[in-house]
Short mmCIF file of C-alpha atoms in Angstrom, two decimals:
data_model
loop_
_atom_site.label_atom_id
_atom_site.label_comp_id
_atom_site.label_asym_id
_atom_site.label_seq_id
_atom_site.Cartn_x
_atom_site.Cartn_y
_atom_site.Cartn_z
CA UNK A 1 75.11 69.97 120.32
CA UNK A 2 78.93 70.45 119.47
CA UNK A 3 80.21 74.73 119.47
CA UNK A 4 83.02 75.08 117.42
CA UNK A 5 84.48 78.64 117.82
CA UNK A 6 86.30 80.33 114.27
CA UNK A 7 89.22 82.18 115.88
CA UNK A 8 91.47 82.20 112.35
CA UNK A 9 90.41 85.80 111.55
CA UNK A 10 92.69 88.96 110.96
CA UNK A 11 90.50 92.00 112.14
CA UNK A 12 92.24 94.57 110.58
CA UNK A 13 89.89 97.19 111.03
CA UNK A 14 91.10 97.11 114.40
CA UNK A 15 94.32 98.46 112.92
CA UNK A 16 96.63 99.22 114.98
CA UNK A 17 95.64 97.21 118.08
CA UNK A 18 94.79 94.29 115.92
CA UNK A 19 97.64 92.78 113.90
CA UNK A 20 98.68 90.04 112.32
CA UNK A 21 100.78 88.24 114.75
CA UNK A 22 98.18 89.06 117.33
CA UNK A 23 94.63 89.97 115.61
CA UNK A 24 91.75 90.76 117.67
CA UNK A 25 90.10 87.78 118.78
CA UNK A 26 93.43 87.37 120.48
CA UNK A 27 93.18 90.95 122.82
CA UNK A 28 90.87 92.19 125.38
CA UNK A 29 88.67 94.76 123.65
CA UNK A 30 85.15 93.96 125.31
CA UNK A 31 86.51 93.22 128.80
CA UNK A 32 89.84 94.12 130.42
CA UNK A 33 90.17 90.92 132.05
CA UNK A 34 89.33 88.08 129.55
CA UNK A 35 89.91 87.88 125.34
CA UNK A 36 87.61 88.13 122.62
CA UNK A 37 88.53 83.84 122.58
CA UNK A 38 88.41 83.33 126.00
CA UNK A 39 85.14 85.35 126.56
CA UNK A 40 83.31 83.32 123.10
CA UNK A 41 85.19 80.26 125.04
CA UNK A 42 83.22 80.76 128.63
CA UNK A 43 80.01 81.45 127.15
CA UNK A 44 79.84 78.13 125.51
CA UNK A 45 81.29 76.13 128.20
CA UNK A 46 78.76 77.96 130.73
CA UNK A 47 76.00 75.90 128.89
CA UNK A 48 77.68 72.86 127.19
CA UNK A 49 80.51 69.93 128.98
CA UNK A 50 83.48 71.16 128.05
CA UNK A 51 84.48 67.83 125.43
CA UNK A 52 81.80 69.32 123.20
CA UNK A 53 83.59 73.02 122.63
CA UNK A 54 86.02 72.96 119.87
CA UNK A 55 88.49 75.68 118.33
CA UNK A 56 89.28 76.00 114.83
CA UNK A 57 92.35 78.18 114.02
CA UNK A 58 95.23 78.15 111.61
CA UNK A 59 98.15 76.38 112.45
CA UNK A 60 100.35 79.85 112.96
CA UNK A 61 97.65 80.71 115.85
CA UNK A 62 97.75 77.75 117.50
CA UNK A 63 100.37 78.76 119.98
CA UNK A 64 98.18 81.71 121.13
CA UNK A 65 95.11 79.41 121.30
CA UNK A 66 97.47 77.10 123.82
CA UNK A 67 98.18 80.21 125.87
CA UNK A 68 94.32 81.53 126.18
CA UNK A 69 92.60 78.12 126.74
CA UNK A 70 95.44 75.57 128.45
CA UNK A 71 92.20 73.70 129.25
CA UNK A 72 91.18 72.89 126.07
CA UNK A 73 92.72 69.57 124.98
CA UNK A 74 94.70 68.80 121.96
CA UNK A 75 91.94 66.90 120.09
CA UNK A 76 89.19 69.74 120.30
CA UNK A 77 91.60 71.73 118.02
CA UNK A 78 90.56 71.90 114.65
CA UNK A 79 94.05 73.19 112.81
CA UNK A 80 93.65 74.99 109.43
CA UNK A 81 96.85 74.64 107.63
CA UNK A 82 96.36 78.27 106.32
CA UNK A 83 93.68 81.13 106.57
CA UNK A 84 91.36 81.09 104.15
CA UNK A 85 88.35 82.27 105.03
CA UNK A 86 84.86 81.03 106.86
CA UNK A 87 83.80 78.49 104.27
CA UNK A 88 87.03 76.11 103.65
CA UNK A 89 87.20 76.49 107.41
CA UNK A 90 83.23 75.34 107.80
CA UNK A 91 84.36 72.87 105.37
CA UNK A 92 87.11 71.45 107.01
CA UNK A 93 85.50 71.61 110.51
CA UNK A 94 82.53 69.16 108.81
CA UNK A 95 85.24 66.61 107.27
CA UNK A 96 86.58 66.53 110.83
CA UNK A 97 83.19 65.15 112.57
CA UNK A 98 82.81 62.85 110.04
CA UNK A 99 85.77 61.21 110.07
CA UNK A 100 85.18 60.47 113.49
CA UNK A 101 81.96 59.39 112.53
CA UNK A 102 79.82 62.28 114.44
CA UNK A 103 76.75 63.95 112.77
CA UNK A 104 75.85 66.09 115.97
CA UNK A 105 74.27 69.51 115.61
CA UNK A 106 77.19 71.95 115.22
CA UNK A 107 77.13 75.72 116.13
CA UNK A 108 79.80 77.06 113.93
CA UNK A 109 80.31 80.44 115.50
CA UNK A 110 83.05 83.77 115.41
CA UNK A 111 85.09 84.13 118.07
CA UNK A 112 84.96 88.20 118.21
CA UNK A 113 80.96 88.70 119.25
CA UNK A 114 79.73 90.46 122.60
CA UNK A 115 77.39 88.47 123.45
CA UNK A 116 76.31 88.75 127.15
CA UNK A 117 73.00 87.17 127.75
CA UNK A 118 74.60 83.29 127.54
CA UNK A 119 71.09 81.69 128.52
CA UNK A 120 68.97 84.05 126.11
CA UNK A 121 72.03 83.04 123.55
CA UNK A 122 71.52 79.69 124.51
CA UNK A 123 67.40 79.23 124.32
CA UNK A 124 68.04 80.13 120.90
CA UNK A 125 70.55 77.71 119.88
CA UNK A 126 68.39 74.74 121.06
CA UNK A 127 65.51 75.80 119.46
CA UNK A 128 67.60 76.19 116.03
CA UNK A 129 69.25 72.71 116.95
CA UNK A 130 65.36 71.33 116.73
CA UNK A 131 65.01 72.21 113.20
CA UNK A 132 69.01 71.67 112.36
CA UNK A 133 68.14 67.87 113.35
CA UNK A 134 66.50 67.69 110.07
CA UNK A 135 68.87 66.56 107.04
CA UNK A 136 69.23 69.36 104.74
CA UNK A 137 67.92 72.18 107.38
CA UNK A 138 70.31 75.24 108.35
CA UNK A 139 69.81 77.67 110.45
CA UNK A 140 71.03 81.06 111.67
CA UNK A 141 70.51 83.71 114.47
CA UNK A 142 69.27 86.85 113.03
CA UNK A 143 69.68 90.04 115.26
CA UNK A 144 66.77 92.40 115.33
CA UNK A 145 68.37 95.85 113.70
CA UNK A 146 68.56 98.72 115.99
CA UNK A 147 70.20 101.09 113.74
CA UNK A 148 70.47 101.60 110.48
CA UNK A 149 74.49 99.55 110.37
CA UNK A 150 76.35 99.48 107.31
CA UNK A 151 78.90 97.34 108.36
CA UNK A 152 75.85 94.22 108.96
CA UNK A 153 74.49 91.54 106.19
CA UNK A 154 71.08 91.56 106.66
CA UNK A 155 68.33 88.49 106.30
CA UNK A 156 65.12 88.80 104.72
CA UNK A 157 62.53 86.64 106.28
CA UNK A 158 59.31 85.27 104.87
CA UNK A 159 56.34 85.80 107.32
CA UNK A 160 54.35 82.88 107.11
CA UNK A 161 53.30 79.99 109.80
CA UNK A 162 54.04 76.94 107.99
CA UNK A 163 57.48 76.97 108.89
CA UNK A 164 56.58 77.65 112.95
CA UNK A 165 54.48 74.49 112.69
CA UNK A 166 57.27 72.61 111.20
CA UNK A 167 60.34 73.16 113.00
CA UNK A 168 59.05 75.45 116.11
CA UNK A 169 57.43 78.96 116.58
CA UNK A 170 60.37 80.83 116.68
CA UNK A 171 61.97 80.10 113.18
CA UNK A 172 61.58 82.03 109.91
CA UNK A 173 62.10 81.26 106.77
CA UNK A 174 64.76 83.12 104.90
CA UNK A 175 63.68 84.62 101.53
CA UNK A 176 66.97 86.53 101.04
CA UNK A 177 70.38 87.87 102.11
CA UNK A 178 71.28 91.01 101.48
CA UNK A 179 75.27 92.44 101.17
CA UNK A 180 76.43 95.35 103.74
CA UNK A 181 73.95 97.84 102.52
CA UNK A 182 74.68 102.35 102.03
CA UNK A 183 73.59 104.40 104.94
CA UNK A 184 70.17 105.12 102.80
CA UNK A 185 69.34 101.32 102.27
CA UNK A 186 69.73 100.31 106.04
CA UNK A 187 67.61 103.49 107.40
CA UNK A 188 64.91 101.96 104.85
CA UNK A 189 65.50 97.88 105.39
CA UNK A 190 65.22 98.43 109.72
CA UNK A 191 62.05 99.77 109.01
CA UNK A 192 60.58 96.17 107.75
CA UNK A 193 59.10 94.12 110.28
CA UNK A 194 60.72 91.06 108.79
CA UNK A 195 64.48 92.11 108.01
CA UNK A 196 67.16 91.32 110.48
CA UNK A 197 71.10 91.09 110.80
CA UNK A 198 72.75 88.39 109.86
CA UNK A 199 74.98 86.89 113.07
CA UNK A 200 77.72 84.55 111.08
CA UNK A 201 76.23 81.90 113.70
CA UNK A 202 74.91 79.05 111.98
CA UNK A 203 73.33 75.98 113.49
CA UNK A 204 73.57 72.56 110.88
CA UNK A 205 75.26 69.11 110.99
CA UNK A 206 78.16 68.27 109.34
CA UNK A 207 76.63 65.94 106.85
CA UNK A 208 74.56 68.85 105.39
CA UNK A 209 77.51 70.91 105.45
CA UNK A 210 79.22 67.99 103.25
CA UNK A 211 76.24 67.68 101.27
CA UNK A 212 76.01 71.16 100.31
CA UNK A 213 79.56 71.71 99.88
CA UNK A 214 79.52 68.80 97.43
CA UNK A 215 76.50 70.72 95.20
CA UNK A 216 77.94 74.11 95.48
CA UNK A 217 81.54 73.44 96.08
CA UNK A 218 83.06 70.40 94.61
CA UNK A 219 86.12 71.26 93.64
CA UNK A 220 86.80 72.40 97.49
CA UNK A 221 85.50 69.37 98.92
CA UNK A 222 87.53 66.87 97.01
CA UNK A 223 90.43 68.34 98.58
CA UNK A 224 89.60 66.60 101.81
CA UNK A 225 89.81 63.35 100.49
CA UNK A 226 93.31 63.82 100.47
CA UNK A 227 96.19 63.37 102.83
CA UNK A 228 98.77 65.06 104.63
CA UNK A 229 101.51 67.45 102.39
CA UNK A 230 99.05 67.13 99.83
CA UNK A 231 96.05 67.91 101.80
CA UNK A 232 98.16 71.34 103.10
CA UNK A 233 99.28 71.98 99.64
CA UNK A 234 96.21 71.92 98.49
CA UNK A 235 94.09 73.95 101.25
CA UNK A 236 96.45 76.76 100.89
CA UNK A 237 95.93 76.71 97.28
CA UNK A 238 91.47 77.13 98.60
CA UNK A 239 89.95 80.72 97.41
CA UNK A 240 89.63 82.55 100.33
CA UNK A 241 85.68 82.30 100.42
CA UNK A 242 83.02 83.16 103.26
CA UNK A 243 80.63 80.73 104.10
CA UNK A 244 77.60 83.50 102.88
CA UNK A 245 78.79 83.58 99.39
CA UNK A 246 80.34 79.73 98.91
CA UNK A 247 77.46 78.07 100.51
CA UNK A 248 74.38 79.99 102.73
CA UNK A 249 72.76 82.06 99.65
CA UNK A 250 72.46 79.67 97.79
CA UNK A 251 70.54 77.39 99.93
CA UNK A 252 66.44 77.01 99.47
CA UNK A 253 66.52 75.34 103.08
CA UNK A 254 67.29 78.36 105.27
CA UNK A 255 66.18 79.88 108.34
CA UNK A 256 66.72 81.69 110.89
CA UNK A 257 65.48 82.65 114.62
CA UNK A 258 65.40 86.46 115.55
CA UNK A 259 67.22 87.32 118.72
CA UNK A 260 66.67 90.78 120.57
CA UNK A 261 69.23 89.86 123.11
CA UNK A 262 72.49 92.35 123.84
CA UNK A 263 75.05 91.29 120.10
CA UNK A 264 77.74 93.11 119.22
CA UNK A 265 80.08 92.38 116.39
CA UNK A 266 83.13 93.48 117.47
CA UNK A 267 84.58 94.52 114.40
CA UNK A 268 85.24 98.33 114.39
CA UNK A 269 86.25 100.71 116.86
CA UNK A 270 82.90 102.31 116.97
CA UNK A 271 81.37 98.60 118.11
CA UNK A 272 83.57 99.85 121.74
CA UNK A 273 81.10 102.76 122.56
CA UNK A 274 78.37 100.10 122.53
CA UNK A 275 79.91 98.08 125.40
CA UNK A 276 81.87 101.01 127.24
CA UNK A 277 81.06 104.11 129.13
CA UNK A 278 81.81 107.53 127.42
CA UNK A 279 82.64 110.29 129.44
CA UNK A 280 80.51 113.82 129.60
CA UNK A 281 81.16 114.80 126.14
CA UNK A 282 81.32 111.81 124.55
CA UNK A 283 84.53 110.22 124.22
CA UNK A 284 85.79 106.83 124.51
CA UNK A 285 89.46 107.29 126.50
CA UNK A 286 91.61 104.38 126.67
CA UNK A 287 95.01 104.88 128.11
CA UNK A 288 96.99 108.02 129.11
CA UNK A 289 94.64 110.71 127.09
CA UNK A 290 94.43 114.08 128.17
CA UNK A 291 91.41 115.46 126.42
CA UNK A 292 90.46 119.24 125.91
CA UNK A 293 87.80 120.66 123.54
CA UNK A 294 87.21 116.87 122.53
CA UNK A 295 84.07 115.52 121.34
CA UNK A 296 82.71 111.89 120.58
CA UNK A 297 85.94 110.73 119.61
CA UNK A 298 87.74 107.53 120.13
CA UNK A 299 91.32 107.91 121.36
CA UNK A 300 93.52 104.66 122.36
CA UNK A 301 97.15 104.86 123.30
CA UNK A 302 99.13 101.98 124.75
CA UNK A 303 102.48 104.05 125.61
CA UNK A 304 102.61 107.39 124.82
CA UNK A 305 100.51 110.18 126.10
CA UNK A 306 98.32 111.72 123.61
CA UNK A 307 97.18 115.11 124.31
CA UNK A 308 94.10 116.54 122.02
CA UNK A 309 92.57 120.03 121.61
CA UNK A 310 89.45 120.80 119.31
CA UNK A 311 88.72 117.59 117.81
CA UNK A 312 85.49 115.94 117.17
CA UNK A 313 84.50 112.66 115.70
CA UNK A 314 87.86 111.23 115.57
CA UNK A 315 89.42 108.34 116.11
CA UNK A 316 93.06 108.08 117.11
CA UNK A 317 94.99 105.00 117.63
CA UNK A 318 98.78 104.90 118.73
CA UNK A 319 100.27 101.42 119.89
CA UNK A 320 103.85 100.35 118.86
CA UNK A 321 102.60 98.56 115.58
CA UNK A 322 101.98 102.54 114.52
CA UNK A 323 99.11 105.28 114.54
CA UNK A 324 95.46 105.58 113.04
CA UNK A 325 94.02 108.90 112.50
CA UNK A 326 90.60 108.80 110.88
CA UNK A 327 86.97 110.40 111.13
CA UNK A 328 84.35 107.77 112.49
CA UNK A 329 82.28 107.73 109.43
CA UNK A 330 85.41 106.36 107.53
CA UNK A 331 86.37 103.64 109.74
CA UNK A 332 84.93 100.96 107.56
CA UNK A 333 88.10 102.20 105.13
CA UNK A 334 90.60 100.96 107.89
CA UNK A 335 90.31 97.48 106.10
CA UNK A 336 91.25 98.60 102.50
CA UNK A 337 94.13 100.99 103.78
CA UNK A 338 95.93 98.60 105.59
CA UNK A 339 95.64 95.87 103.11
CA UNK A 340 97.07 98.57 100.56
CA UNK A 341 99.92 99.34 102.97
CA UNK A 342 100.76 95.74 103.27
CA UNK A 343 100.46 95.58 99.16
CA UNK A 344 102.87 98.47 98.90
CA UNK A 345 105.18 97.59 101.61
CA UNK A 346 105.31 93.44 99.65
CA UNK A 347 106.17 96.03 96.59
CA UNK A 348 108.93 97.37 98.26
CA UNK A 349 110.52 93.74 99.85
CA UNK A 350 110.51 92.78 95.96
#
């Protein structure tokens, strides 16, 4: 089994920690000691020799990547030549193995989860790489729900035995995906038994990643038949896709193995008051914060001293990038507003 770790994302709901010389799988949000990388990094070289961990990031990353992990050799760097997106990274990470002529199990995985439990974590990737063996099979972890999250996928699973007999007791067949649901949906879809979160970690080889590619995906695929400036060209040129929507929903060979294991996505501010303390009345203080009359808010400051007085539900943000002011329940906006701001301030250079 071969981990390669995705660490070419942006995070910009992590606005304005997160940015884009430094996004968040480059900072220390779950510990204050290791990165998002470095932490995804451990946990896979805690269960696998360290010439079967890979990184794939875009070339502008790569000098942070050298930083973080100065142990990780040139060749287990898979460069993207440009961000764009889960899939022609997936894609590009399967042309890689096979040109070296390697059809080992993969574990294409984000490099921004909290993920604590490695051996639970990795029980569950060798019973997936049982059934991923198989030409044509992929598979994926599926988090049991534990609160109605709008900010998840979700899987559908079928509930039969046929599949348990096939490829082991623990994997499901997956009937359906379904898209970051309202508030109402989620309370009713973590009521089914059978209905989990999808992870983004998927267990296949890279020859079933090529073949599927080449059904759903042609035109993207080609592109790695060529060389070089073209080859760059070209990939920049790539829609930015996820690997969901290009490839996974549309497969008829899908499963998945629920995990109940600690998993955090770290992709909001809100995912932080599931892996740190909050104090009496429910804040989340990071930095020099003097709170009074403050409730369940999230305040952050790198530099300046932020003083607050009768707030509640809040999140603050102040780091030298600039300063986010929003109410919790709107913090899935962060991602919109900032990529309008960047929109209006591209207006403004023109």
């Amino acid at each position: 089994m071969i981990a390669v770790i995705m660490a070419g994302g942006k995070g910009t709901r992590f606005w304005p920690r997160s940015t884009v010389t430094k996004p968040k799988q480059f900072l220390t949000l779950a510990s204050e000691e290791a990165t998002m990388l470095q932490q995804t990094y451990a946990r896979f070289r805690t269960c696998l020799p360290e010439e079967n961990v890979y990184v794939a990031v875009s070339e502008n990353y790569l000098p942070i990547v050298k930083e973080q992990l100065p142990e990780l050799a040139d060749n287990r760097i898979i460069i993207e030549p440009d961000q764009r997106d889960t899939a022609p990274c997936i894609a590009l990470t399967a042309s890689f193995f096979l040109r070296l002529e390697r059809d080992d199990v993969l574990v294409t995985a984000p490099s921004d989860q909290y993920i604590p439990e490695t051996e639970e974590l990795m029980e569950a990737l060798r019973a997936a790489e049982h059934a991923a063996k198989t030409d044509g099979v992929v598979v994926t972890l599926g988090i049991v729900p534990t609160r109605a999250e709008t900010g998840y996928g979700y899987i559908e699973t079928i509930e039969s035995d046929e599949y348990a007999s096939k490829y082991g007791e623990r994997v499901k067949a997956v009937k359906a995906f379904i898209e970051k649901p309202t508030k109402e949906k989620a309370e009713k879809l973590i009521e089914l038994p059978n209905m989990y979160w999808n992870s983004g970690i998927f267990i296949w080889k890279p020859s079933t990643i090529a073949s599927y590619m080449m059904k759903f995906q042609p035109q993207m695929w080609s592109i790695f038949e060529l060389k070089d400036e073209e080859f760059r060209y070209s990939y920049s040129k790539l829609p930015k896709l996820s690997i969901d929507y290009a490839l996974v929903e549309k497969l008829d060979r899908l499963y998945t193995i629920p995990i109940e294991f600690i998993w955090d996505d770290v992709g909001t501010w809100t995912s932080l008051e599931r892996i740190f303390s909050t104090d009496g009345d429910g804040n989340l203080i990071l930095g020099q914060v003097h709170p009074f009359a403050t409730r369940n808010s999230i305040i952050y400051t790198e530099q300046q001293r932020i003083v607050t007085i009768g707030i509640e539900d809040l999140i603050i943000v102040s780091t030298a990038e600039g300063l986010l002011i929003c109410r919790k329940s709107d913090e899935q906006s962060v991602k919109n507003a900032i990529a309008a701001l960047d929109t209006d301030q591209e207006g403004r250079q023109t």
